[in-house]
Each structure stands twice: as C-alpha cells, then as structure tokens.
C-alpha cells in the first residue's frame, strides 16, 4: 500500500519530507511531563501552508491536547479550513523516534472535520522512514460535516 500511494498523482504536490521535518521540529517543543511521550505534527492546508503542533499535557490530564489537534487548531484559527495532509511523529522522550505514532481516535475525527476521505496521513520515524495512508483507511465509514443536512456555512 505504501509504495502504491507514493506513486499516485495526488501525492505530487504534497511535500512529504518537509512535513516530516516540520513535525520532527515541532516534537522538540512537546510538553509531556506526565507520559514522557513526545509528539509533533505538521498539517498541510489546501493552499500548501504548513502549521505545526506538539502535544501539550496537563496536570489534570483531561485538558491534554494532542499534537495533531494543536496543529489543526493553529491552521483553522488562522482561517485555513481545508486540509490536505498531516505528518505525525511520536515516541518516548529522546531524539530517537523508534515507532510510528498513529493519530488517536479523537484526532482522526477532528481531521475528518476539515478533510476529505482522500486526506493523507503520514506517520514517520524519520524523513526517510515513513508510512502513508488515506484518512478513509484510518477512519472508515466516517461521519463528517456533510452528514448534517443543516450544516451551517460559517
Ligand atoms: Zn490525538
């Protein structure tokens, strides 16, 4: 699947390595004193702008926010609501990213709000070691804004 996706046209305008590099940089700013699990994310808007985020934990736990949602909140709050791709890097503390970190269920649903099913999710250990998925693979049969007939165009 990975090699198939890399060869198709819709990936041509997605700067995969730049997104991963941005996510790795963002991961350095992670605030994760409780779990020690540091995550960085970089989201690409349809206009090819990149917004980054890190996970931000909280002593009361529930207010913790994931890196993906931090990045998306930054993009949307700057006026960019159509998203094209996201790169995610996460691992225990330290410079080495030793595993692929997939978006949690909450983040998958938040991505869905601003993305079509062809949205690209990149999970990476490094700029040369990564996997690529479509959102529809990670969140099949999803519920999104178009399911609400009375969706308001705000
Ligand atoms: Zn999450």
Short mmCIF file of N, CA and C and ligand atoms in Angstrom, two decimals:
data_model
loop_
_atom_site.label_atom_id
_atom_site.label_comp_id
_atom_site.label_asym_id
_atom_site.label_seq_id
_atom_site.Cartn_x
_atom_site.Cartn_y
_atom_site.Cartn_z
N UNK A 1 0.84 -1.21 0.00
CA UNK A 1 0.00 0.00 0.00
C UNK A 1 0.87 1.24 0.00
N UNK A 2 1.93 1.19 0.77
CA UNK A 2 2.79 2.36 0.88
C UNK A 2 3.37 2.75 -0.48
N UNK A 3 3.90 1.77 -1.21
CA UNK A 3 4.51 2.07 -2.50
C UNK A 3 3.47 2.49 -3.51
N UNK A 4 2.28 1.91 -3.44
CA UNK A 4 1.21 2.31 -4.35
C UNK A 4 0.87 3.78 -4.15
N UNK A 5 0.71 4.17 -2.90
CA UNK A 5 0.31 5.54 -2.63
C UNK A 5 1.39 6.54 -3.05
N UNK A 6 2.64 6.15 -2.90
CA UNK A 6 3.72 7.08 -3.24
C UNK A 6 3.76 7.37 -4.73
N UNK A 7 3.18 6.49 -5.53
CA UNK A 7 3.30 6.66 -6.97
C UNK A 7 2.13 7.40 -7.60
N UNK A 8 1.10 7.66 -6.84
CA UNK A 8 -0.08 8.26 -7.46
C UNK A 8 0.02 9.78 -7.51
N UNK A 9 -0.75 10.35 -8.44
CA UNK A 9 -0.63 11.77 -8.75
C UNK A 9 -0.91 12.69 -7.58
N UNK A 10 -1.90 12.35 -6.74
CA UNK A 10 -2.29 13.30 -5.72
C UNK A 10 -1.21 13.52 -4.66
N UNK A 11 -0.19 12.71 -4.68
CA UNK A 11 0.91 12.94 -3.73
C UNK A 11 1.94 13.92 -4.28
N UNK A 12 1.84 14.25 -5.56
CA UNK A 12 2.88 15.07 -6.18
C UNK A 12 3.03 16.44 -5.55
N UNK A 13 1.93 17.02 -5.13
CA UNK A 13 2.06 18.37 -4.55
C UNK A 13 2.10 18.32 -3.02
N UNK A 14 2.36 17.15 -2.47
CA UNK A 14 2.50 17.04 -1.01
C UNK A 14 3.98 16.93 -0.66
N UNK A 15 4.51 17.92 0.02
CA UNK A 15 5.94 17.90 0.38
C UNK A 15 6.18 16.99 1.58
N UNK A 16 6.23 15.69 1.31
CA UNK A 16 6.28 14.69 2.38
C UNK A 16 7.45 14.93 3.32
N UNK A 17 8.63 15.10 2.77
CA UNK A 17 9.81 15.25 3.63
C UNK A 17 9.78 16.55 4.42
N UNK A 18 9.27 17.61 3.81
CA UNK A 18 9.17 18.89 4.53
C UNK A 18 8.17 18.78 5.68
N UNK A 19 7.08 18.06 5.45
CA UNK A 19 6.10 17.86 6.52
C UNK A 19 6.71 17.06 7.67
N UNK A 20 7.42 16.01 7.34
CA UNK A 20 8.04 15.19 8.38
C UNK A 20 9.07 16.01 9.15
N UNK A 21 9.89 16.76 8.43
CA UNK A 21 10.91 17.59 9.07
C UNK A 21 10.25 18.61 10.01
N UNK A 22 9.15 19.20 9.56
CA UNK A 22 8.44 20.18 10.40
C UNK A 22 7.86 19.51 11.64
N UNK A 23 7.34 18.31 11.47
CA UNK A 23 6.78 17.57 12.61
C UNK A 23 7.89 17.20 13.61
N UNK A 24 9.03 16.81 13.09
CA UNK A 24 10.16 16.48 13.98
C UNK A 24 10.59 17.71 14.78
N UNK A 25 10.61 18.86 14.15
CA UNK A 25 10.96 20.10 14.85
C UNK A 25 9.93 20.43 15.91
N UNK A 26 8.66 20.27 15.55
CA UNK A 26 7.58 20.57 16.49
C UNK A 26 7.63 19.63 17.69
N UNK A 27 8.02 18.40 17.46
CA UNK A 27 8.09 17.41 18.55
C UNK A 27 9.04 17.86 19.65
N UNK A 28 10.07 18.61 19.28
CA UNK A 28 11.04 19.07 20.28
C UNK A 28 10.39 19.99 21.31
N UNK A 29 9.26 20.59 20.95
CA UNK A 29 8.57 21.52 21.86
C UNK A 29 7.47 20.84 22.68
N UNK A 30 7.33 19.53 22.52
CA UNK A 30 6.27 18.81 23.23
C UNK A 30 6.37 19.05 24.74
N UNK A 31 5.21 19.24 25.35
CA UNK A 31 5.14 19.38 26.80
C UNK A 31 4.48 18.10 27.32
N UNK A 32 5.30 17.14 27.70
CA UNK A 32 4.79 15.82 28.07
C UNK A 32 5.43 15.32 29.36
N UNK A 33 5.31 16.10 30.46
CA UNK A 33 5.98 15.71 31.71
C UNK A 33 5.35 14.48 32.37
N UNK A 34 4.16 14.10 31.99
CA UNK A 34 3.47 13.00 32.67
C UNK A 34 3.64 11.69 31.93
N UNK A 35 3.42 11.70 30.64
CA UNK A 35 3.57 10.45 29.87
C UNK A 35 5.00 10.27 29.37
N UNK A 36 5.71 11.35 29.18
CA UNK A 36 7.02 11.25 28.56
C UNK A 36 6.97 10.89 27.09
N UNK A 37 5.77 10.92 26.52
CA UNK A 37 5.59 10.57 25.11
C UNK A 37 5.48 11.86 24.31
N UNK A 38 6.48 12.13 23.49
CA UNK A 38 6.55 13.41 22.77
C UNK A 38 6.10 13.24 21.33
N UNK A 39 5.18 14.13 20.93
CA UNK A 39 4.61 14.04 19.59
C UNK A 39 4.70 15.39 18.89
N UNK A 40 5.00 15.34 17.61
CA UNK A 40 4.96 16.53 16.76
C UNK A 40 4.11 16.24 15.55
N UNK A 41 3.45 17.27 15.05
CA UNK A 41 2.62 17.11 13.85
C UNK A 41 2.78 18.33 12.97
N UNK A 42 2.61 18.12 11.68
CA UNK A 42 2.62 19.22 10.72
C UNK A 42 1.49 18.98 9.74
N UNK A 43 0.59 19.96 9.65
CA UNK A 43 -0.56 19.83 8.77
C UNK A 43 -0.38 20.74 7.56
N UNK A 44 -0.82 20.22 6.40
CA UNK A 44 -0.72 20.96 5.14
C UNK A 44 -2.11 21.39 4.71
N UNK A 45 -2.29 22.68 4.48
CA UNK A 45 -3.58 23.17 4.02
C UNK A 45 -3.68 23.00 2.50
N UNK A 46 -4.88 23.14 1.98
CA UNK A 46 -5.06 23.04 0.51
C UNK A 46 -4.24 24.09 -0.21
N UNK A 47 -3.94 25.19 0.48
CA UNK A 47 -3.14 26.26 -0.13
C UNK A 47 -1.65 26.02 0.06
N UNK A 48 -1.31 24.83 0.57
CA UNK A 48 0.08 24.39 0.76
C UNK A 48 0.80 25.16 1.86
N UNK A 49 0.05 25.66 2.82
CA UNK A 49 0.67 26.24 4.02
C UNK A 49 0.85 25.12 5.05
N UNK A 50 1.89 25.23 5.85
CA UNK A 50 2.17 24.22 6.87
C UNK A 50 2.01 24.84 8.26
N UNK A 51 1.25 24.16 9.11
CA UNK A 51 1.12 24.55 10.52
C UNK A 51 1.56 23.36 11.37
N UNK A 52 2.29 23.65 12.42
CA UNK A 52 2.81 22.57 13.26
C UNK A 52 2.18 22.61 14.65
N UNK A 53 2.33 21.49 15.35
CA UNK A 53 1.84 21.43 16.72
C UNK A 53 2.56 20.33 17.48
N UNK A 54 2.49 20.42 18.81
CA UNK A 54 3.05 19.38 19.66
C UNK A 54 1.98 18.99 20.67
N UNK A 55 2.18 17.86 21.34
CA UNK A 55 1.23 17.53 22.40
C UNK A 55 1.52 18.40 23.64
N UNK A 56 0.44 18.76 24.31
CA UNK A 56 0.54 19.63 25.49
C UNK A 56 -0.26 18.97 26.60
N UNK A 57 0.45 18.37 27.55
CA UNK A 57 -0.23 17.66 28.63
C UNK A 57 -0.61 18.63 29.76
N UNK A 58 -1.40 18.11 30.68
CA UNK A 58 -1.91 18.93 31.76
C UNK A 58 -1.98 18.11 33.04
N UNK A 59 -1.69 18.75 34.17
CA UNK A 59 -1.69 18.06 35.45
C UNK A 59 -3.04 17.44 35.75
N UNK A 60 -4.09 17.98 35.22
CA UNK A 60 -5.40 17.40 35.44
C UNK A 60 -5.80 16.45 34.32
N UNK A 61 -4.88 16.10 33.47
CA UNK A 61 -4.95 15.08 32.41
C UNK A 61 -5.96 15.37 31.30
N UNK A 62 -7.24 15.53 31.66
CA UNK A 62 -8.26 15.66 30.62
C UNK A 62 -8.01 16.82 29.65
N UNK A 63 -7.52 17.96 30.11
CA UNK A 63 -7.28 19.07 29.15
C UNK A 63 -6.12 18.84 28.20
N UNK A 64 -5.44 17.74 28.33
CA UNK A 64 -4.33 17.43 27.42
C UNK A 64 -4.80 17.49 25.97
N UNK A 65 -3.94 18.06 25.12
CA UNK A 65 -4.28 18.11 23.69
C UNK A 65 -3.16 17.46 22.88
N UNK A 66 -3.56 16.74 21.86
CA UNK A 66 -2.60 16.04 21.01
C UNK A 66 -1.94 17.01 20.03
N UNK A 67 -0.80 16.60 19.50
CA UNK A 67 -0.06 17.41 18.53
C UNK A 67 -0.89 17.69 17.28
N UNK A 68 -1.63 16.68 16.82
CA UNK A 68 -2.41 16.85 15.60
C UNK A 68 -3.47 17.94 15.77
N UNK A 69 -4.14 17.90 16.93
CA UNK A 69 -5.20 18.90 17.14
C UNK A 69 -4.60 20.28 17.40
N UNK A 70 -3.43 20.34 18.00
CA UNK A 70 -2.77 21.64 18.16
C UNK A 70 -2.49 22.24 16.79
N UNK A 71 -1.93 21.45 15.89
CA UNK A 71 -1.61 21.94 14.54
C UNK A 71 -2.88 22.36 13.79
N UNK A 72 -3.91 21.55 13.89
CA UNK A 72 -5.16 21.86 13.19
C UNK A 72 -5.79 23.12 13.77
N UNK A 73 -5.75 23.27 15.09
CA UNK A 73 -6.31 24.47 15.71
C UNK A 73 -5.57 25.72 15.22
N UNK A 74 -4.27 25.60 15.06
CA UNK A 74 -3.50 26.75 14.57
C UNK A 74 -3.90 27.09 13.13
N UNK A 75 -4.05 26.09 12.28
CA UNK A 75 -4.42 26.34 10.88
C UNK A 75 -5.82 26.94 10.80
N UNK A 76 -6.76 26.32 11.50
CA UNK A 76 -8.15 26.77 11.40
C UNK A 76 -8.30 28.16 12.01
N UNK A 77 -7.61 28.40 13.11
CA UNK A 77 -7.73 29.72 13.75
C UNK A 77 -7.07 30.82 12.92
N UNK A 78 -6.26 30.44 11.95
CA UNK A 78 -5.68 31.42 11.02
C UNK A 78 -6.49 31.51 9.73
N UNK A 79 -7.61 30.77 9.68
CA UNK A 79 -8.51 30.90 8.55
C UNK A 79 -8.41 29.80 7.50
N UNK A 80 -7.61 28.77 7.75
CA UNK A 80 -7.43 27.71 6.74
C UNK A 80 -8.22 26.49 7.17
N UNK A 81 -9.31 26.21 6.49
CA UNK A 81 -10.22 25.14 6.90
C UNK A 81 -10.17 23.90 6.03
N UNK A 82 -9.49 23.97 4.92
CA UNK A 82 -9.38 22.81 4.02
C UNK A 82 -7.99 22.24 4.15
N UNK A 83 -7.92 21.02 4.66
CA UNK A 83 -6.62 20.41 4.92
C UNK A 83 -6.38 19.25 3.97
N UNK A 84 -5.10 19.07 3.64
CA UNK A 84 -4.71 18.14 2.59
C UNK A 84 -3.93 16.94 3.14
N UNK A 85 -3.10 17.19 4.15
CA UNK A 85 -2.24 16.12 4.66
C UNK A 85 -1.74 16.48 6.05
N UNK A 86 -1.27 15.45 6.76
CA UNK A 86 -0.63 15.68 8.05
C UNK A 86 0.50 14.65 8.23
N UNK A 87 1.58 15.11 8.83
CA UNK A 87 2.66 14.20 9.22
C UNK A 87 2.69 14.16 10.74
N UNK A 88 2.88 12.97 11.29
CA UNK A 88 2.90 12.78 12.74
C UNK A 88 4.14 11.99 13.13
N UNK A 89 4.86 12.50 14.12
CA UNK A 89 6.00 11.75 14.68
C UNK A 89 5.84 11.72 16.19
N UNK A 90 6.00 10.54 16.77
CA UNK A 90 5.85 10.44 18.21
C UNK A 90 6.63 9.28 18.77
N UNK A 91 7.15 9.49 19.97
CA UNK A 91 7.93 8.44 20.61
C UNK A 91 8.23 8.87 22.04
N UNK A 92 8.76 7.94 22.79
CA UNK A 92 9.21 8.28 24.14
C UNK A 92 10.24 9.41 24.07
N UNK A 93 10.47 10.06 25.20
CA UNK A 93 11.43 11.16 25.24
C UNK A 93 12.77 10.75 24.66
N UNK A 94 13.46 11.75 24.12
CA UNK A 94 14.73 11.48 23.47
C UNK A 94 14.65 11.84 22.00
N UNK A 95 15.80 11.92 21.38
CA UNK A 95 15.83 12.35 19.99
C UNK A 95 15.38 11.27 19.02
N UNK A 96 15.53 10.02 19.41
CA UNK A 96 15.17 8.92 18.51
C UNK A 96 13.65 8.72 18.48
N UNK A 97 13.12 8.62 17.28
CA UNK A 97 11.72 8.25 17.12
C UNK A 97 11.73 6.78 16.71
N UNK A 98 11.34 5.92 17.66
CA UNK A 98 11.54 4.49 17.46
C UNK A 98 10.29 3.75 16.99
N UNK A 99 9.18 4.48 16.86
CA UNK A 99 7.96 3.80 16.43
C UNK A 99 7.12 4.75 15.59
N UNK A 100 6.17 4.19 14.85
CA UNK A 100 5.22 5.02 14.12
C UNK A 100 4.10 5.40 15.09
N UNK A 101 3.80 6.68 15.17
CA UNK A 101 2.72 7.15 16.04
C UNK A 101 1.51 7.50 15.18
N UNK A 102 0.45 6.75 15.37
CA UNK A 102 -0.77 7.00 14.60
C UNK A 102 -1.68 7.97 15.36
N UNK A 103 -2.44 8.77 14.65
CA UNK A 103 -3.38 9.67 15.33
C UNK A 103 -4.39 8.87 16.16
N UNK A 104 -4.71 9.37 17.34
CA UNK A 104 -5.72 8.72 18.18
C UNK A 104 -7.09 8.89 17.54
N UNK A 105 -8.07 8.22 18.09
CA UNK A 105 -9.42 8.28 17.54
C UNK A 105 -10.01 9.67 17.52
N UNK A 106 -9.76 10.42 18.57
CA UNK A 106 -10.29 11.79 18.64
C UNK A 106 -9.68 12.63 17.52
N UNK A 107 -8.38 12.51 17.34
CA UNK A 107 -7.71 13.30 16.29
C UNK A 107 -8.19 12.90 14.90
N UNK A 108 -8.43 11.62 14.69
CA UNK A 108 -8.92 11.18 13.38
C UNK A 108 -10.25 11.86 13.08
N UNK A 109 -11.11 11.97 14.08
CA UNK A 109 -12.39 12.61 13.87
C UNK A 109 -12.23 14.12 13.64
N UNK A 110 -11.31 14.73 14.35
CA UNK A 110 -11.06 16.18 14.16
C UNK A 110 -10.47 16.44 12.78
N UNK A 111 -9.58 15.57 12.33
CA UNK A 111 -9.05 15.69 10.97
C UNK A 111 -10.20 15.63 9.97
N UNK A 112 -11.10 14.68 10.19
CA UNK A 112 -12.24 14.45 9.28
C UNK A 112 -13.08 15.71 9.09
N UNK A 113 -13.17 16.51 10.13
CA UNK A 113 -13.97 17.73 10.06
C UNK A 113 -13.47 18.68 8.97
N UNK A 114 -12.19 18.67 8.74
CA UNK A 114 -11.58 19.64 7.82
C UNK A 114 -10.94 18.97 6.61
N UNK A 115 -11.25 17.71 6.40
CA UNK A 115 -10.57 16.97 5.34
C UNK A 115 -11.52 16.00 4.66
N UNK A 116 -11.25 15.73 3.41
CA UNK A 116 -11.99 14.70 2.69
C UNK A 116 -11.38 13.33 2.98
N UNK A 117 -12.02 12.31 2.45
CA UNK A 117 -11.54 10.95 2.72
C UNK A 117 -10.19 10.67 2.06
N UNK A 118 -9.80 11.50 1.09
CA UNK A 118 -8.51 11.30 0.41
C UNK A 118 -7.36 11.98 1.14
N UNK A 119 -7.67 12.64 2.23
CA UNK A 119 -6.64 13.29 3.05
C UNK A 119 -5.52 12.28 3.36
N UNK A 120 -4.30 12.77 3.34
CA UNK A 120 -3.13 11.91 3.51
C UNK A 120 -2.60 12.01 4.95
N UNK A 121 -2.39 10.85 5.56
CA UNK A 121 -1.78 10.78 6.89
C UNK A 121 -0.42 10.11 6.75
N UNK A 122 0.61 10.83 7.16
CA UNK A 122 1.97 10.30 7.11
C UNK A 122 2.42 10.04 8.54
N UNK A 123 2.79 8.81 8.84
CA UNK A 123 3.38 8.50 10.15
C UNK A 123 4.85 8.18 9.90
N UNK A 124 5.73 8.82 10.66
CA UNK A 124 7.15 8.73 10.33
C UNK A 124 8.01 8.50 11.55
N UNK A 125 9.13 7.86 11.28
CA UNK A 125 10.21 7.78 12.27
C UNK A 125 11.31 8.77 11.90
N UNK A 126 11.42 9.03 10.60
CA UNK A 126 12.42 9.97 10.10
C UNK A 126 11.98 10.42 8.71
N UNK A 127 12.77 11.31 8.11
CA UNK A 127 12.42 11.79 6.77
C UNK A 127 12.49 10.68 5.72
N UNK A 128 13.15 9.60 6.05
CA UNK A 128 13.28 8.52 5.05
C UNK A 128 12.56 7.24 5.48
N UNK A 129 11.99 7.24 6.66
CA UNK A 129 11.30 6.06 7.17
C UNK A 129 9.89 6.46 7.58
N UNK A 130 8.95 6.20 6.68
CA UNK A 130 7.57 6.64 6.95
C UNK A 130 6.58 5.75 6.23
N UNK A 131 5.32 5.86 6.65
CA UNK A 131 4.21 5.16 6.01
C UNK A 131 3.15 6.18 5.66
N UNK A 132 2.44 5.92 4.58
CA UNK A 132 1.42 6.86 4.12
C UNK A 132 0.07 6.14 4.03
N UNK A 133 -0.95 6.80 4.53
CA UNK A 133 -2.31 6.27 4.50
C UNK A 133 -3.26 7.36 4.02
N UNK A 134 -4.39 6.94 3.54
CA UNK A 134 -5.50 7.88 3.34
C UNK A 134 -6.33 7.87 4.62
N UNK A 135 -6.97 9.00 4.89
CA UNK A 135 -7.81 9.07 6.09
C UNK A 135 -8.88 7.99 6.07
N UNK A 136 -9.42 7.69 4.89
CA UNK A 136 -10.50 6.70 4.81
C UNK A 136 -10.03 5.30 5.23
N UNK A 137 -8.73 5.06 5.21
CA UNK A 137 -8.21 3.78 5.71
C UNK A 137 -8.17 3.76 7.23
N UNK A 138 -7.90 4.91 7.81
CA UNK A 138 -7.75 5.01 9.27
C UNK A 138 -9.07 5.31 9.97
N UNK A 139 -10.02 5.85 9.19
CA UNK A 139 -11.34 6.17 9.75
C UNK A 139 -12.40 5.80 8.72
N UNK A 140 -12.59 4.48 8.53
CA UNK A 140 -13.55 4.05 7.50
C UNK A 140 -14.98 4.34 7.90
N UNK A 141 -15.83 4.49 6.88
CA UNK A 141 -17.26 4.73 7.12
C UNK A 141 -17.46 5.89 8.09
N UNK A 142 -16.76 6.95 7.86
CA UNK A 142 -16.74 8.04 8.84
C UNK A 142 -17.98 8.92 8.78
N UNK A 143 -18.16 9.65 9.83
CA UNK A 143 -19.22 10.65 9.94
C UNK A 143 -18.56 12.02 9.82
N UNK A 144 -19.10 12.85 8.93
CA UNK A 144 -18.49 14.16 8.73
C UNK A 144 -19.53 15.25 8.55
N UNK A 145 -19.07 16.46 8.29
CA UNK A 145 -19.96 17.61 8.20
C UNK A 145 -21.08 17.42 7.17
N UNK A 146 -20.79 16.72 6.07
CA UNK A 146 -21.81 16.56 5.02
C UNK A 146 -22.97 15.68 5.46
N UNK A 147 -22.81 14.96 6.57
CA UNK A 147 -23.89 14.14 7.09
C UNK A 147 -24.97 14.97 7.77
N UNK A 148 -24.64 16.20 8.08
CA UNK A 148 -25.62 17.08 8.72
C UNK A 148 -26.21 17.99 7.66
N UNK A 149 -27.45 17.71 7.32
CA UNK A 149 -28.11 18.45 6.23
C UNK A 149 -28.19 19.94 6.55
N UNK A 150 -28.28 20.22 7.83
CA UNK A 150 -28.46 21.62 8.21
C UNK A 150 -27.13 22.30 8.50
N UNK A 151 -26.04 21.72 7.95
CA UNK A 151 -24.72 22.30 8.20
C UNK A 151 -24.74 23.79 7.89
N UNK A 152 -24.28 24.54 8.81
CA UNK A 152 -24.22 25.99 8.62
C UNK A 152 -22.90 26.36 7.97
N UNK A 153 -22.97 27.26 7.06
CA UNK A 153 -21.74 27.72 6.39
C UNK A 153 -21.19 28.93 7.12
N UNK A 154 -20.46 28.66 8.19
CA UNK A 154 -19.91 29.76 8.99
C UNK A 154 -18.58 30.19 8.45
ZN1 LIG B 1 -4.97 12.57 19.32
#
